[in-house]
Amino acid sequence: QNNTKLASLVIPGNVKTIGKKAFYRNACLKEITFEEGVEYIGQYAFGYEEDEMEGAYSGNKPFISSLVIPSSVKTIDSYAFSGIKVDKLHFADGVGTLGNRCFATISTDSIILPSSVKLDNWYCFGYSPIKYVDASKVNGKLNHAFSYCGLLNKIILNDELETLNNDFNYCPSLISIKLPKNLKEIGGGE
């Protein structure tokens, strides 16, 4: 925690679990490599507390040029990468459940989600400057995953999606969304 010199990190495949706050607030981190085998990334493992995502710590955060989440990762817990600056974020097919605000305020332009991803928790990518999302393979509810993404202007959804419930709250730049063919309900939601 709070390491000021750690710039590069390789997590070997024999490490199955990265625990809560394992690399919390490591502002100098420039490269994170996960080898195939990592299954669980814990709360705040690389992220910041909610009150630290803006304000005093906002200018002193890691900038990762590329972050690849391997297919062996079955759970990314709450706030695991919240507040991290990432140029390119890639999810391998096989990645499982994304926790509450696990990528909140992450700085990246676009996201492509594989069919294996489950957005079971709220605001997975909320409050982020994402501009483009391809969720065409995602099954199940979106659970406000992209709410408060002020720069989001285009999203592609899965045609099998049946319900939308305020999943794009406060996305004033959203100009393109193709509603799914099987959509049955557009509601106020929770």
XYZ file of C-alpha atoms in Angstrom:
190
model
C 0.000 0.000 0.000
C 0.981 3.594 -0.685
C 4.189 2.543 -2.471
C 5.820 5.518 -4.178
C 8.401 3.628 -6.256
C 6.700 0.506 -7.633
C 6.413 1.109 -11.395
C 6.011 -2.369 -12.904
C 4.208 -5.400 -11.578
C 3.832 -8.946 -12.947
C 1.327 -11.170 -11.151
C 2.301 -14.795 -11.897
C -0.358 -17.379 -12.721
C 0.241 -19.338 -9.539
C -1.243 -16.392 -7.594
C -4.979 -17.092 -7.563
C -6.123 -14.240 -5.304
C -5.101 -10.610 -5.086
C -6.516 -9.471 -1.743
C -8.174 -6.314 -0.524
C -5.934 -3.237 -0.896
C -2.944 -5.368 -1.964
C -1.547 -2.571 -4.176
C -3.802 0.210 -2.958
C -2.757 3.788 -3.805
C 0.420 2.924 -5.701
C 0.664 6.184 -7.621
C 3.814 5.300 -9.619
C 2.482 2.079 -11.107
C 2.855 2.200 -14.911
C 2.523 -1.448 -15.892
C 0.437 -4.302 -14.508
C 0.655 -7.730 -16.125
C -1.643 -10.546 -15.045
C -0.575 -13.991 -16.137
C -3.286 -16.537 -16.866
C -4.260 -18.189 -13.570
C -5.277 -15.187 -11.441
C -8.936 -15.776 -10.464
C -9.914 -13.064 -7.992
C -8.995 -9.377 -7.723
C -10.110 -7.959 -4.374
C -11.660 -4.705 -3.210
C -9.435 -1.696 -3.837
C -6.656 -4.065 -4.970
C -5.251 -1.329 -7.210
C -7.898 1.350 -6.750
C -8.703 4.258 -4.533
C -11.327 4.917 -1.872
C -14.413 6.648 -3.224
C -13.575 9.973 -1.580
C -10.065 9.828 -3.110
C -11.210 9.379 -6.704
C -11.529 13.123 -7.097
C -9.866 15.983 -5.316
C -6.542 15.717 -3.543
C -5.428 12.453 -5.124
C -6.851 12.938 -8.629
C -3.599 14.191 -10.171
C -1.353 11.631 -8.511
C -2.639 8.309 -9.825
C -1.117 5.514 -11.854
C -1.265 5.754 -15.637
C -1.291 2.301 -17.224
C -0.877 2.269 -21.016
C -2.534 -1.139 -21.421
C -4.382 -3.366 -18.980
C -5.378 -6.891 -20.035
C -7.680 -8.866 -17.746
C -7.045 -12.584 -18.490
C -9.783 -15.172 -18.981
C -8.921 -16.879 -15.681
C -10.279 -13.892 -13.687
C -13.728 -14.888 -12.430
C -14.366 -11.958 -10.061
C -13.199 -8.374 -9.932
C -14.458 -7.007 -6.625
C -15.712 -3.530 -5.725
C -13.440 -0.570 -6.508
C -10.604 -2.909 -7.589
C -9.365 -0.472 -10.248
C -11.373 2.627 -9.361
C -9.669 5.885 -10.175
C -6.863 4.357 -12.266
C -5.910 5.970 -15.584
C -5.750 3.336 -18.339
C -5.215 4.083 -22.019
C -6.394 0.678 -23.321
C -8.486 -1.791 -21.308
C -9.039 -5.311 -22.651
C -11.161 -8.130 -21.206
C -10.358 -11.649 -22.411
C -13.308 -13.918 -23.091
C -13.851 -15.821 -19.843
C -13.671 -12.868 -17.427
C -16.613 -13.198 -15.006
C -18.371 -10.893 -12.546
C -17.508 -7.227 -12.289
C -18.103 -5.754 -8.833
C -19.660 -2.520 -7.684
C -17.736 0.426 -9.152
C -14.767 -1.842 -9.891
C -13.691 0.447 -12.740
C -15.388 3.658 -11.533
C -13.764 6.835 -12.845
C -11.284 4.792 -14.892
C -9.862 6.911 -17.691
C -10.218 5.061 -20.984
C -11.944 5.953 -24.272
C -13.546 2.651 -25.223
C -14.506 -0.723 -23.817
C -15.404 -3.986 -25.527
C -16.978 -6.540 -23.207
C -16.980 -10.310 -23.886
C -20.037 -12.543 -23.436
C -18.645 -13.995 -20.210
C -18.827 -10.676 -18.325
C -21.593 -10.316 -15.735
C -22.482 -6.784 -14.673
C -24.136 -7.952 -11.446
C -23.254 -4.895 -9.442
C -23.918 -1.181 -9.759
C -21.899 1.422 -11.616
C -19.100 -0.892 -12.785
C -17.802 1.848 -15.091
C -19.753 4.748 -13.600
C -18.363 8.266 -13.607
C -15.783 7.388 -16.293
C -14.868 9.409 -19.413
C -15.671 6.451 -21.680
C -16.849 7.444 -25.160
C -17.656 4.094 -26.785
C -18.907 0.774 -25.374
C -19.484 -2.492 -27.208
C -21.684 -4.591 -24.923
C -23.210 -6.535 -27.811
C -22.214 -9.861 -26.265
C -23.184 -9.101 -22.660
C -26.152 -11.099 -21.366
C -28.228 -10.038 -18.397
C -28.899 -6.692 -16.780
C -26.588 -3.722 -17.115
C -27.241 -2.489 -13.539
C -26.396 1.160 -14.213
C -22.948 0.038 -15.392
C -22.461 3.193 -17.466
C -24.398 5.781 -15.474
C -22.685 9.120 -15.053
C -20.372 8.502 -18.006
C -20.630 12.091 -19.227
C -18.666 11.567 -22.457
C -20.347 8.304 -23.521
C -21.706 8.909 -27.013
C -22.216 5.427 -28.461
C -23.120 2.032 -27.030
C -23.920 -1.242 -28.757
C -26.191 -3.589 -26.796
C -26.967 -7.307 -27.026
C -30.132 -7.962 -29.040
C -31.200 -10.512 -26.386
C -31.374 -7.856 -23.655
C -34.964 -7.629 -22.395
C -34.856 -4.797 -19.848
C -33.252 -1.366 -19.564
C -33.652 0.472 -16.244
C -31.926 3.852 -16.104
C -28.729 2.178 -17.239
C -27.500 5.391 -18.853
C -28.377 8.005 -16.223
C -26.526 11.263 -16.709
C -24.945 10.404 -20.027
C -25.596 13.752 -21.745
C -23.311 12.994 -24.707
C -25.094 9.756 -25.663
C -26.125 10.203 -29.302
C -26.279 6.624 -30.583
C -27.917 3.582 -29.066
C -29.580 0.783 -30.969
C -32.295 -0.733 -28.820
C -32.198 -4.530 -28.616
C -34.611 -6.560 -30.761
C -35.916 -8.494 -27.733
C -36.355 -5.442 -25.494
C -39.600 -5.797 -23.525
C -39.276 -3.115 -20.861
C -37.753 0.323 -20.544
C -38.302 1.426 -16.990
C -37.330 3.800 -14.270
C -35.594 1.037 -12.376
C -33.984 1.415 -9.029
